[in-house]
mmCIF file of C-alpha atoms in Angstrom:
data_model
loop_
_atom_site.group_PDB
_atom_site.id
_atom_site.type_symbol
_atom_site.label_atom_id
_atom_site.label_comp_id
_atom_site.label_asym_id
_atom_site.label_seq_id
_atom_site.Cartn_x
_atom_site.Cartn_y
_atom_site.Cartn_z
ATOM 1 C CA MET A 1 -11.691 38.316 -55.761
ATOM 2 C CA PHE A 2 -9.804 39.631 -58.799
ATOM 3 C CA GLU A 3 -12.593 42.154 -59.244
ATOM 4 C CA GLN A 4 -11.922 43.343 -55.727
ATOM 5 C CA ALA A 5 -8.221 43.805 -56.477
ATOM 6 C CA VAL A 6 -8.927 45.761 -59.664
ATOM 7 C CA SER A 7 -11.630 47.909 -58.085
ATOM 8 C CA GLY A 8 -9.038 49.071 -55.549
ATOM 9 C CA LEU A 9 -7.016 50.739 -58.306
ATOM 10 C CA ASP A 10 -7.412 54.467 -58.845
ATOM 11 C CA LEU A 11 -8.307 55.600 -62.380
ATOM 12 C CA GLU A 12 -6.669 58.980 -61.752
ATOM 13 C CA GLN A 13 -3.368 57.680 -60.405
ATOM 14 C CA ARG A 14 -0.618 55.821 -62.220
ATOM 15 C CA VAL A 15 -0.854 52.100 -61.526
ATOM 16 C CA VAL A 16 1.786 49.461 -62.127
ATOM 17 C CA VAL A 17 0.678 45.912 -62.916
ATOM 18 C CA LEU A 18 2.996 42.939 -63.376
ATOM 19 C CA ASP A 19 1.623 40.032 -65.408
ATOM 20 C CA LEU A 20 3.660 36.853 -64.965
ATOM 21 C CA GLY A 21 1.753 35.107 -67.739
ATOM 22 C CA THR A 22 1.484 35.244 -71.488
ATOM 23 C CA ILE A 23 0.013 38.558 -72.579
ATOM 24 C CA ARG A 24 -3.663 38.407 -73.557
ATOM 25 C CA SER A 25 -5.857 41.019 -75.189
ATOM 26 C CA GLY A 26 -8.284 40.966 -72.248
ATOM 27 C CA THR A 27 -5.560 42.027 -69.836
ATOM 28 C CA VAL A 28 -4.472 44.948 -72.002
ATOM 29 C CA ASP A 29 -8.074 46.025 -72.564
ATOM 30 C CA LEU A 30 -8.917 45.796 -68.853
ATOM 31 C CA PHE A 31 -6.115 48.114 -67.794
ATOM 32 C CA ALA A 32 -6.257 50.440 -70.812
ATOM 33 C CA PRO A 33 -8.622 52.950 -69.099
ATOM 34 C CA TYR A 34 -6.093 53.360 -66.307
ATOM 35 C CA ARG A 35 -2.908 55.375 -66.343
ATOM 36 C CA CYS A 36 -1.250 51.983 -66.400
ATOM 37 C CA ARG A 37 2.198 50.574 -66.790
ATOM 38 C CA LEU A 38 1.848 46.871 -67.536
ATOM 39 C CA ASP A 39 4.996 44.790 -67.083
ATOM 40 C CA ILE A 40 4.910 41.415 -68.794
ATOM 41 C CA ILE A 41 7.256 38.586 -67.887
ATOM 42 C CA ASP A 42 6.097 35.628 -69.939
ATOM 43 C CA LEU A 43 7.110 32.909 -67.483
ATOM 44 C CA PRO A 44 4.856 30.162 -68.928
ATOM 45 C CA ASN A 45 6.861 30.290 -72.138
ATOM 46 C CA THR A 46 10.080 30.167 -70.110
ATOM 47 C CA LEU A 47 9.067 27.059 -68.160
ATOM 48 C CA PRO A 48 10.423 24.507 -70.697
ATOM 49 C CA ALA A 49 13.824 26.226 -70.638
ATOM 50 C CA LEU A 50 13.778 26.362 -66.832
ATOM 51 C CA ALA A 51 12.821 22.699 -66.597
ATOM 52 C CA ALA A 52 15.722 21.738 -68.849
ATOM 53 C CA MET A 53 18.200 23.355 -66.452
ATOM 54 C CA GLU A 54 19.403 20.860 -63.883
ATOM 55 C CA ASP A 55 21.649 23.294 -62.077
ATOM 56 C CA HIS A 56 19.951 25.401 -59.398
ATOM 57 C CA ASP A 57 22.264 28.389 -59.984
ATOM 58 C CA GLU A 58 21.562 28.272 -63.698
ATOM 59 C CA ARG A 59 17.797 28.422 -63.075
ATOM 60 C CA ARG A 60 18.305 31.250 -60.619
ATOM 61 C CA ALA A 61 20.385 33.192 -63.150
ATOM 62 C CA CYS A 62 17.727 32.648 -65.821
ATOM 63 C CA LEU A 63 14.967 34.012 -63.594
ATOM 64 C CA SER A 64 17.098 36.940 -62.407
ATOM 65 C CA LYS A 65 17.834 37.913 -66.001
ATOM 66 C CA LEU A 66 14.116 38.120 -66.787
ATOM 67 C CA PHE A 67 13.520 40.458 -63.871
ATOM 68 C CA ASP A 68 16.646 42.574 -64.336
ATOM 69 C CA ALA A 69 15.188 43.948 -67.541
ATOM 70 C CA HIS A 70 12.383 45.625 -65.654
ATOM 71 C CA ALA A 71 12.445 48.931 -63.868
ATOM 72 C CA ARG A 72 12.072 49.181 -60.144
ATOM 73 C CA GLU A 73 8.784 51.087 -60.061
ATOM 74 C CA PRO A 74 6.694 49.865 -57.073
ATOM 75 C CA LEU A 75 3.975 47.390 -57.976
ATOM 76 C CA ASP A 76 0.258 47.759 -57.344
ATOM 77 C CA LEU A 77 -0.932 44.406 -58.645
ATOM 78 C CA ILE A 78 0.776 41.148 -59.622
ATOM 79 C CA LEU A 79 -1.083 38.637 -61.808
ATOM 80 C CA CYS A 80 0.106 35.111 -61.103
ATOM 81 C CA TRP A 81 -2.638 32.989 -62.582
ATOM 82 C CA ASN A 82 -1.959 29.261 -62.422
ATOM 83 C CA LEU A 83 1.791 29.788 -62.692
ATOM 84 C CA LEU A 84 2.909 28.742 -59.213
ATOM 85 C CA ASN A 85 1.608 25.207 -59.816
ATOM 86 C CA TYR A 86 4.328 24.792 -62.408
ATOM 87 C CA LEU A 87 7.211 26.039 -60.274
ATOM 88 C CA GLY A 88 9.125 24.143 -57.623
ATOM 89 C CA ARG A 89 9.447 25.401 -54.060
ATOM 90 C CA ASP A 90 12.891 26.919 -54.681
ATOM 91 C CA GLU A 91 11.712 28.678 -57.820
ATOM 92 C CA ILE A 92 8.656 30.139 -56.094
ATOM 93 C CA HIS A 93 10.843 31.307 -53.229
ATOM 94 C CA GLN A 94 13.284 32.916 -55.637
ATOM 95 C CA LEU A 95 10.515 34.476 -57.710
ATOM 96 C CA ILE A 96 9.032 36.236 -54.687
ATOM 97 C CA GLU A 97 12.517 37.251 -53.538
ATOM 98 C CA LEU A 98 13.049 38.938 -56.893
ATOM 99 C CA LEU A 99 9.679 40.698 -56.672
ATOM 100 C CA ALA A 100 9.928 41.778 -53.034
ATOM 101 C CA PRO A 101 11.994 44.956 -53.652
ATOM 102 C CA ARG A 102 9.029 46.286 -55.643
ATOM 103 C CA PHE A 103 6.438 45.588 -52.950
ATOM 104 C CA GLN A 104 4.643 48.431 -51.208
ATOM 105 C CA THR A 105 1.921 48.238 -48.557
ATOM 106 C CA THR A 106 -0.787 48.386 -51.216
ATOM 107 C CA THR A 107 0.722 45.696 -53.474
ATOM 108 C CA ARG A 108 -1.501 42.673 -54.048
ATOM 109 C CA LEU A 109 -0.616 39.358 -55.700
ATOM 110 C CA HIS A 110 -3.509 37.457 -57.248
ATOM 111 C CA ALA A 111 -2.931 33.744 -57.805
ATOM 112 C CA MET A 112 -4.807 30.606 -58.812
ATOM 113 C CA MET A 113 -3.561 27.312 -57.363
ATOM 114 C CA GLU A 114 -4.562 23.689 -57.866
ATOM 115 C CA TYR A 115 -5.979 22.514 -54.557
ATOM 116 C CA ALA A 116 -8.546 19.745 -54.741
ATOM 117 C CA SER A 117 -7.418 17.712 -57.740
ATOM 118 C CA PRO A 118 -4.282 15.527 -57.691
ATOM 119 C CA LEU A 119 -3.926 16.169 -61.429
ATOM 120 C CA MET A 120 -3.660 19.339 -63.470
ATOM 121 C CA PRO A 121 -3.151 20.275 -67.141
ATOM 122 C CA ALA A 122 0.392 19.508 -68.315
ATOM 123 C CA THR A 123 0.957 23.112 -69.353
ATOM 124 C CA PRO A 124 -0.427 26.306 -67.797
ATOM 125 C CA GLY A 125 -3.723 27.392 -69.300
ATOM 126 C CA HIS A 126 -4.549 30.999 -70.038
ATOM 127 C CA TRP A 127 -6.823 33.144 -67.926
ATOM 128 C CA ILE A 128 -8.432 36.041 -69.719
ATOM 129 C CA PRO A 129 -10.145 38.846 -67.843
ATOM 130 C CA ASP A 130 -13.247 40.422 -69.337
ATOM 131 C CA ALA A 131 -14.230 44.086 -69.067
ATOM 132 C CA ASN A 132 -15.747 43.388 -65.634
ATOM 133 C CA ALA A 133 -12.515 41.814 -64.351
ATOM 134 C CA ARG A 134 -14.071 38.370 -64.323
ATOM 135 C CA LEU A 135 -11.592 35.667 -65.299
ATOM 136 C CA HIS A 136 -12.255 33.069 -67.977
ATOM 137 C CA ALA A 137 -10.083 30.008 -68.570
ATOM 138 C CA SER A 138 -9.008 29.118 -72.097
ATOM 139 C CA GLN A 139 -6.691 26.735 -73.930
ATOM 140 C CA VAL A 140 -6.664 24.062 -71.247
ATOM 141 C CA ASP A 141 -4.185 21.282 -72.032
ATOM 142 C CA GLU A 142 -5.959 17.886 -72.112
ATOM 143 C CA GLU A 143 -2.777 16.075 -71.103
ATOM 144 C CA GLN A 144 -2.463 15.935 -67.330
ATOM 145 C CA ILE A 145 0.367 15.774 -64.833
ATOM 146 C CA GLU A 146 0.531 15.463 -61.071
ATOM 147 C CA SER A 147 -0.449 18.600 -59.210
ATOM 148 C CA PRO A 148 1.804 19.861 -56.378
ATOM 149 C CA ARG A 149 -1.318 20.902 -54.407
ATOM 150 C CA TYR A 150 0.559 23.465 -52.341
ATOM 151 C CA LYS A 151 -1.272 24.080 -49.065
ATOM 152 C CA PRO A 152 -1.792 27.609 -47.764
ATOM 153 C CA LYS A 153 0.569 27.083 -44.822
ATOM 154 C CA GLU A 154 3.242 25.707 -47.118
ATOM 155 C CA LEU A 155 2.908 28.697 -49.435
ATOM 156 C CA GLU A 156 3.363 31.015 -46.483
ATOM 157 C CA ARG A 157 6.565 29.170 -45.627
ATOM 158 C CA ILE A 158 7.845 29.312 -49.220
ATOM 159 C CA MET A 159 6.844 32.955 -49.618
ATOM 160 C CA PRO A 160 7.645 34.498 -46.220
ATOM 161 C CA GLN A 161 7.300 38.027 -47.626
ATOM 162 C CA LEU A 162 3.571 37.511 -48.309
ATOM 163 C CA ALA A 163 0.454 36.713 -46.308
ATOM 164 C CA PRO A 164 -2.906 35.652 -47.737
ATOM 165 C CA GLU A 165 -5.471 38.432 -47.468
ATOM 166 C CA ARG A 166 -8.310 36.352 -48.904
ATOM 167 C CA THR A 167 -8.612 32.788 -50.139
ATOM 168 C CA VAL A 168 -11.491 31.263 -52.040
ATOM 169 C CA LEU A 169 -11.987 27.621 -52.952
ATOM 170 C CA LEU A 170 -13.523 27.621 -56.409
ATOM 171 C CA GLY A 171 -15.992 25.098 -57.725
ATOM 172 C CA ASN A 172 -13.442 23.743 -60.208
ATOM 173 C CA GLY A 173 -11.074 22.756 -57.400
ATOM 174 C CA LEU A 174 -8.773 25.739 -57.770
ATOM 175 C CA GLN A 175 -7.866 27.865 -54.797
ATOM 176 C CA GLU A 176 -7.910 31.590 -55.508
ATOM 177 C CA TYR A 177 -5.580 33.761 -53.419
ATOM 178 C CA LEU A 178 -5.080 37.446 -52.877
ATOM 179 C CA PHE A 179 -1.747 37.944 -51.116
ATOM 180 C CA ARG A 180 -0.450 41.141 -49.515
ATOM 181 C CA PRO A 181 3.068 41.921 -48.296
ATOM 182 C CA LYS A 182 3.735 41.302 -44.646
ATOM 183 C CA PRO A 183 4.321 44.590 -42.804
ATOM 184 C CA ALA A 184 8.044 43.987 -42.302
ATOM 185 C CA GLN A 185 8.470 43.646 -46.072
ATOM 186 C CA SER A 186 6.497 46.687 -47.144
ATOM 187 C CA MET B 1 0.016 44.063 -94.571
ATOM 188 C CA SER B 2 1.107 43.478 -98.165
ATOM 189 C CA GLU B 3 3.191 45.986 -100.085
ATOM 190 C CA GLN B 4 0.276 46.410 -102.527
ATOM 191 C CA GLN B 5 -2.042 47.487 -99.703
ATOM 192 C CA HIS B 6 0.460 49.909 -98.251
ATOM 193 C CA ARG B 7 0.623 53.554 -99.311
ATOM 194 C CA GLY B 8 4.023 54.975 -98.484
ATOM 195 C CA ALA B 9 7.606 53.852 -98.362
ATOM 196 C CA VAL B 10 8.502 50.181 -98.239
ATOM 197 C CA ILE B 11 11.653 48.511 -97.009
ATOM 198 C CA GLY B 12 11.593 45.207 -98.835
ATOM 199 C CA PRO B 13 12.469 41.793 -97.390
ATOM 200 C CA SER B 14 15.973 41.751 -98.883
ATOM 201 C CA ILE B 15 16.920 45.181 -97.537
ATOM 202 C CA GLN B 16 18.966 45.683 -94.369
ATOM 203 C CA ILE B 17 19.442 49.141 -92.873
ATOM 204 C CA ASP B 18 21.688 50.176 -89.994
ATOM 205 C CA GLY B 19 21.279 53.719 -88.720
ATOM 206 C CA THR B 20 18.604 56.374 -88.290
ATOM 207 C CA LEU B 21 15.483 56.497 -90.459
ATOM 208 C CA LYS B 22 13.580 59.796 -90.629
ATOM 209 C CA GLY B 23 10.861 61.036 -92.934
ATOM 210 C CA ASP B 24 7.400 62.384 -93.575
ATOM 211 C CA GLU B 25 5.542 59.443 -95.055
ATOM 212 C CA ASP B 26 4.179 56.158 -93.817
ATOM 213 C CA LEU B 27 6.595 53.248 -93.775
ATOM 214 C CA LEU B 28 6.221 49.482 -94.155
ATOM 215 C CA ILE B 29 9.217 47.434 -93.041
ATOM 216 C CA GLN B 30 9.525 43.908 -94.429
ATOM 217 C CA GLY B 31 13.327 43.821 -94.160
ATOM 218 C CA LYS B 32 15.816 44.301 -91.339
ATOM 219 C CA VAL B 33 16.419 47.574 -89.555
ATOM 220 C CA GLU B 34 18.780 48.331 -86.696
ATOM 221 C CA GLY B 35 19.110 51.768 -85.119
ATOM 222 C CA THR B 36 16.391 54.390 -84.731
ATOM 223 C CA ILE B 37 13.187 55.058 -86.684
ATOM 224 C CA GLU B 38 11.639 58.513 -86.334
ATOM 225 C CA LEU B 39 8.431 59.167 -88.266
ATOM 226 C CA LYS B 40 6.666 61.141 -85.596
ATOM 227 C CA LYS B 41 3.796 62.343 -87.807
ATOM 228 C CA ASN B 42 3.314 59.099 -89.697
ATOM 229 C CA SER B 43 2.655 55.426 -89.250
ATOM 230 C CA VAL B 44 5.176 52.617 -89.155
ATOM 231 C CA THR B 45 4.206 49.023 -89.879
ATOM 232 C CA VAL B 46 6.621 46.218 -89.164
ATOM 233 C CA GLY B 47 5.390 43.530 -91.555
ATOM 234 C CA GLU B 48 5.394 39.799 -90.890
ATOM 235 C CA SER B 49 8.861 39.370 -92.365
ATOM 236 C CA GLY B 50 10.190 42.528 -90.726
ATOM 237 C CA GLU B 51 12.961 42.247 -88.142
ATOM 238 C CA VAL B 52 13.636 45.436 -86.234
ATOM 239 C CA LYS B 53 16.180 46.059 -83.503
ATOM 240 C CA ALA B 54 15.543 49.720 -83.030
ATOM 241 C CA ASP B 55 13.742 52.398 -81.096
ATOM 242 C CA ILE B 56 10.660 53.453 -83.071
ATOM 243 C CA PHE B 57 8.943 56.823 -82.688
ATOM 244 C CA ALA B 58 5.815 57.286 -84.795
ATOM 245 C CA HIS B 59 2.244 58.573 -84.739
ATOM 246 C CA SER B 60 0.848 55.058 -84.972
ATOM 247 C CA ILE B 61 2.665 51.742 -85.061
ATOM 248 C CA VAL B 62 1.519 48.292 -86.182
ATOM 249 C CA VAL B 63 3.678 45.258 -85.442
ATOM 250 C CA GLU B 64 3.183 42.019 -87.346
ATOM 251 C CA GLY B 65 6.806 40.838 -87.222
ATOM 252 C CA GLN B 66 9.702 40.930 -84.766
ATOM 253 C CA VAL B 67 10.765 43.998 -82.819
ATOM 254 C CA GLU B 68 13.289 44.466 -80.062
ATOM 255 C CA GLY B 69 13.600 47.940 -78.580
ATOM 256 C CA LYS B 70 11.555 50.877 -77.379
ATOM 257 C CA ILE B 71 8.396 51.574 -79.384
ATOM 258 C CA VAL B 72 6.756 54.926 -78.792
ATOM 259 C CA GLY B 73 3.479 55.827 -80.511
ATOM 260 C CA SER B 74 1.864 59.196 -79.894
ATOM 261 C CA GLU B 75 -1.557 57.924 -80.987
ATOM 262 C CA ARG B 76 -1.789 54.136 -80.906
ATOM 263 C CA LEU B 77 0.081 50.894 -81.093
ATOM 264 C CA VAL B 78 -1.252 47.621 -82.470
ATOM 265 C CA MET B 79 0.328 44.190 -81.987
ATOM 266 C CA ARG B 80 -1.030 41.612 -84.412
ATOM 267 C CA LYS B 81 -1.173 37.912 -83.528
ATOM 268 C CA THR B 82 2.039 37.233 -85.448
ATOM 269 C CA ALA B 83 4.008 39.863 -83.516
ATOM 270 C CA ARG B 84 7.064 38.863 -81.481
ATOM 271 C CA VAL B 85 8.146 41.809 -79.368
ATOM 272 C CA ARG B 86 10.660 42.349 -76.597
ATOM 273 C CA GLY B 87 11.099 45.785 -75.095
ATOM 274 C CA THR B 88 9.115 48.787 -73.952
ATOM 275 C CA LEU B 89 5.907 49.917 -75.632
ATOM 276 C CA ILE B 90 4.672 53.407 -74.859
ATOM 277 C CA ALA B 91 1.395 54.687 -76.312
ATOM 278 C CA PRO B 92 -1.869 56.071 -74.954
ATOM 279 C CA ARG B 93 -3.819 53.371 -76.808
ATOM 280 C CA VAL B 94 -2.535 49.835 -77.153
ATOM 281 C CA MET B 95 -4.370 47.046 -78.960
ATOM 282 C CA LEU B 96 -3.213 43.460 -78.954
ATOM 283 C CA GLU B 97 -4.370 40.352 -80.757
ATOM 284 C CA ASP B 98 -4.213 37.083 -78.840
ATOM 285 C CA GLY B 99 -1.321 35.045 -80.115
ATOM 286 C CA ALA B 100 1.127 37.936 -80.015
ATOM 287 C CA ARG B 101 4.205 37.184 -77.913
ATOM 288 C CA PHE B 102 5.578 39.920 -75.723
ATOM 289 C CA ASN B 103 8.098 40.372 -72.943
ATOM 290 C CA GLY B 104 8.652 43.798 -71.497
ATOM 291 C CA THR B 105 6.649 46.817 -70.469
ATOM 292 C CA ILE B 106 3.533 48.419 -71.916
ATOM 293 C CA ASP B 107 3.088 51.959 -70.681
ATOM 294 C CA MET B 108 -0.399 53.284 -71.462
ATOM 295 C CA ASP B 109 -0.111 56.315 -69.188
ATOM 296 C CA PRO B 110 -0.544 59.416 -71.377
ATOM 297 C CA GLU B 111 1.170 61.393 -68.623
ATOM 298 C CA ALA B 112 4.266 59.166 -68.804
ATOM 299 C CA GLU B 113 7.416 61.239 -69.118
ATOM 300 C CA ALA B 114 8.777 59.114 -71.969
ATOM 301 C CA ILE B 115 5.889 59.878 -74.304
ATOM 302 C CA LYS B 116 5.788 63.549 -73.326
ATOM 303 C CA SER B 117 9.467 64.036 -74.034
ATOM 304 C CA ALA B 118 9.415 62.034 -77.277
ATOM 305 C CA PHE B 119 6.537 64.067 -78.699
ATOM 306 C CA ALA B 120 7.083 67.455 -77.093
ATOM 307 C CA GLY B 121 4.572 69.940 -78.509
ATOM 308 C CA GLN B 122 2.178 67.305 -79.808
ATOM 309 C CA SER B 123 -1.007 66.248 -78.019
ATOM 310 C CA THR B 124 -0.882 62.686 -76.766
ATOM 311 C CA LYS B 125 -3.868 62.723 -74.440
ATOM 312 C CA PRO B 126 -6.513 60.207 -75.500
ATOM 313 C CA ASN B 127 -10.223 60.751 -75.189
ATOM 314 C CA PRO B 128 -11.476 59.932 -71.697
ATOM 315 C CA PRO B 129 -12.474 56.293 -71.296
ATOM 316 C CA GLN B 130 -16.085 55.638 -72.215
ATOM 317 C CA ALA B 131 -16.466 52.728 -69.877
ATOM 318 C CA GLN B 132 -14.660 51.772 -66.739
ATOM 319 C CA PRO B 133 -14.366 48.289 -65.319
ATOM 320 C CA SER B 134 -17.618 47.789 -63.522
ATOM 321 C CA THR B 135 -15.835 46.406 -60.497
ATOM 322 C CA ALA B 136 -15.937 49.881 -59.022
ATOM 323 C CA SER B 137 -19.710 49.780 -59.073
ATOM 324 C CA ALA B 138 -22.145 47.685 -57.127
ATOM 325 C CA PRO B 139 -21.048 44.101 -56.536
ATOM 326 C CA LYS B 140 -22.490 41.529 -58.867
ATOM 327 C CA SER B 141 -23.797 38.204 -57.818
ATOM 328 C CA GLY B 142 -21.653 35.224 -58.749
ATOM 329 C CA SER B 143 -18.656 37.408 -59.325
ATOM 330 C CA SER B 144 -16.250 34.515 -58.915
ATOM 331 C CA PRO B 145 -16.281 31.592 -61.299
ATOM 332 C CA ALA B 146 -19.220 29.272 -60.775
ATOM 333 C CA GLY B 147 -19.342 27.169 -57.673
ATOM 334 C CA SER B 148 -16.939 29.236 -55.598
ATOM 335 C CA ALA B 149 -17.173 29.348 -51.842
ATOM 336 C CA ASP B 150 -15.573 32.256 -50.015
ATOM 337 C CA ARG B 151 -13.516 30.973 -47.147
ATOM 338 C CA SER B 152 -11.853 34.234 -46.164
#
């Protein structure tokens, strides 16, 4: 599915990709042949600080600050691998609210979600794309915590600006999503 | 990179500079620099002990230490695994080692206005890519991780 999202990008046109994970060499290498602007917001490394904040407004301010630093160029592709599992409903809602002003009709959000297993690694693992845009998992935490197992309908309720374009249940129990903006939001 | 390996000017670990650095030789920074660094025909290396809060304009840039600011390389930019960077990176070729920490924007578009204006009169266009992601070609079997079942 990620291959499909990448193959839709035009080598001749400027493309804007937002990676909400820790930067990996594979991601940079994959988009290097494109006229690409790659925005990186390393949310996995911000999660411990977010978790330590008990006040909702404080968490909101922390997230807003991360996004304020970035320009408002419309997005073509958002990489959200495994991250949403580690955010609460309010945080996911706020995250998409912050991203929505940069949506255009062609924007796609690619996400991996825990679906089948009640447990998941205690910290987000890394996904590394290869040159063919195939994703490979690495650095999986052996410690496990309870998985939120967000259902597709629930995600649609939490993220009203987005609708799933494709979903795939993977053999490892993860659900792979490709979201697109709903017409009213584009 | 050690000072022995480096050919060019060195700002040692005990040195702190505030202001604008300009010159015509390669530079290794192991100290602290705040301001602007302009070595548009040369390379700048921010060593592992280097701490830079500055905009850097150079032909090629290697980051092994900490940088906060705009980094513009007309040829290439390399982030080593020890790099800790926050800001905007602009270069037609960017190489990154896993382990590097980065928050900000990497602009690899050789047509980007920022790189054109920073290096007016110099060529910044890279060679055309030799290989494109093969996703644009015929679909491959088993393109999702093993065991997937398309439910769309």
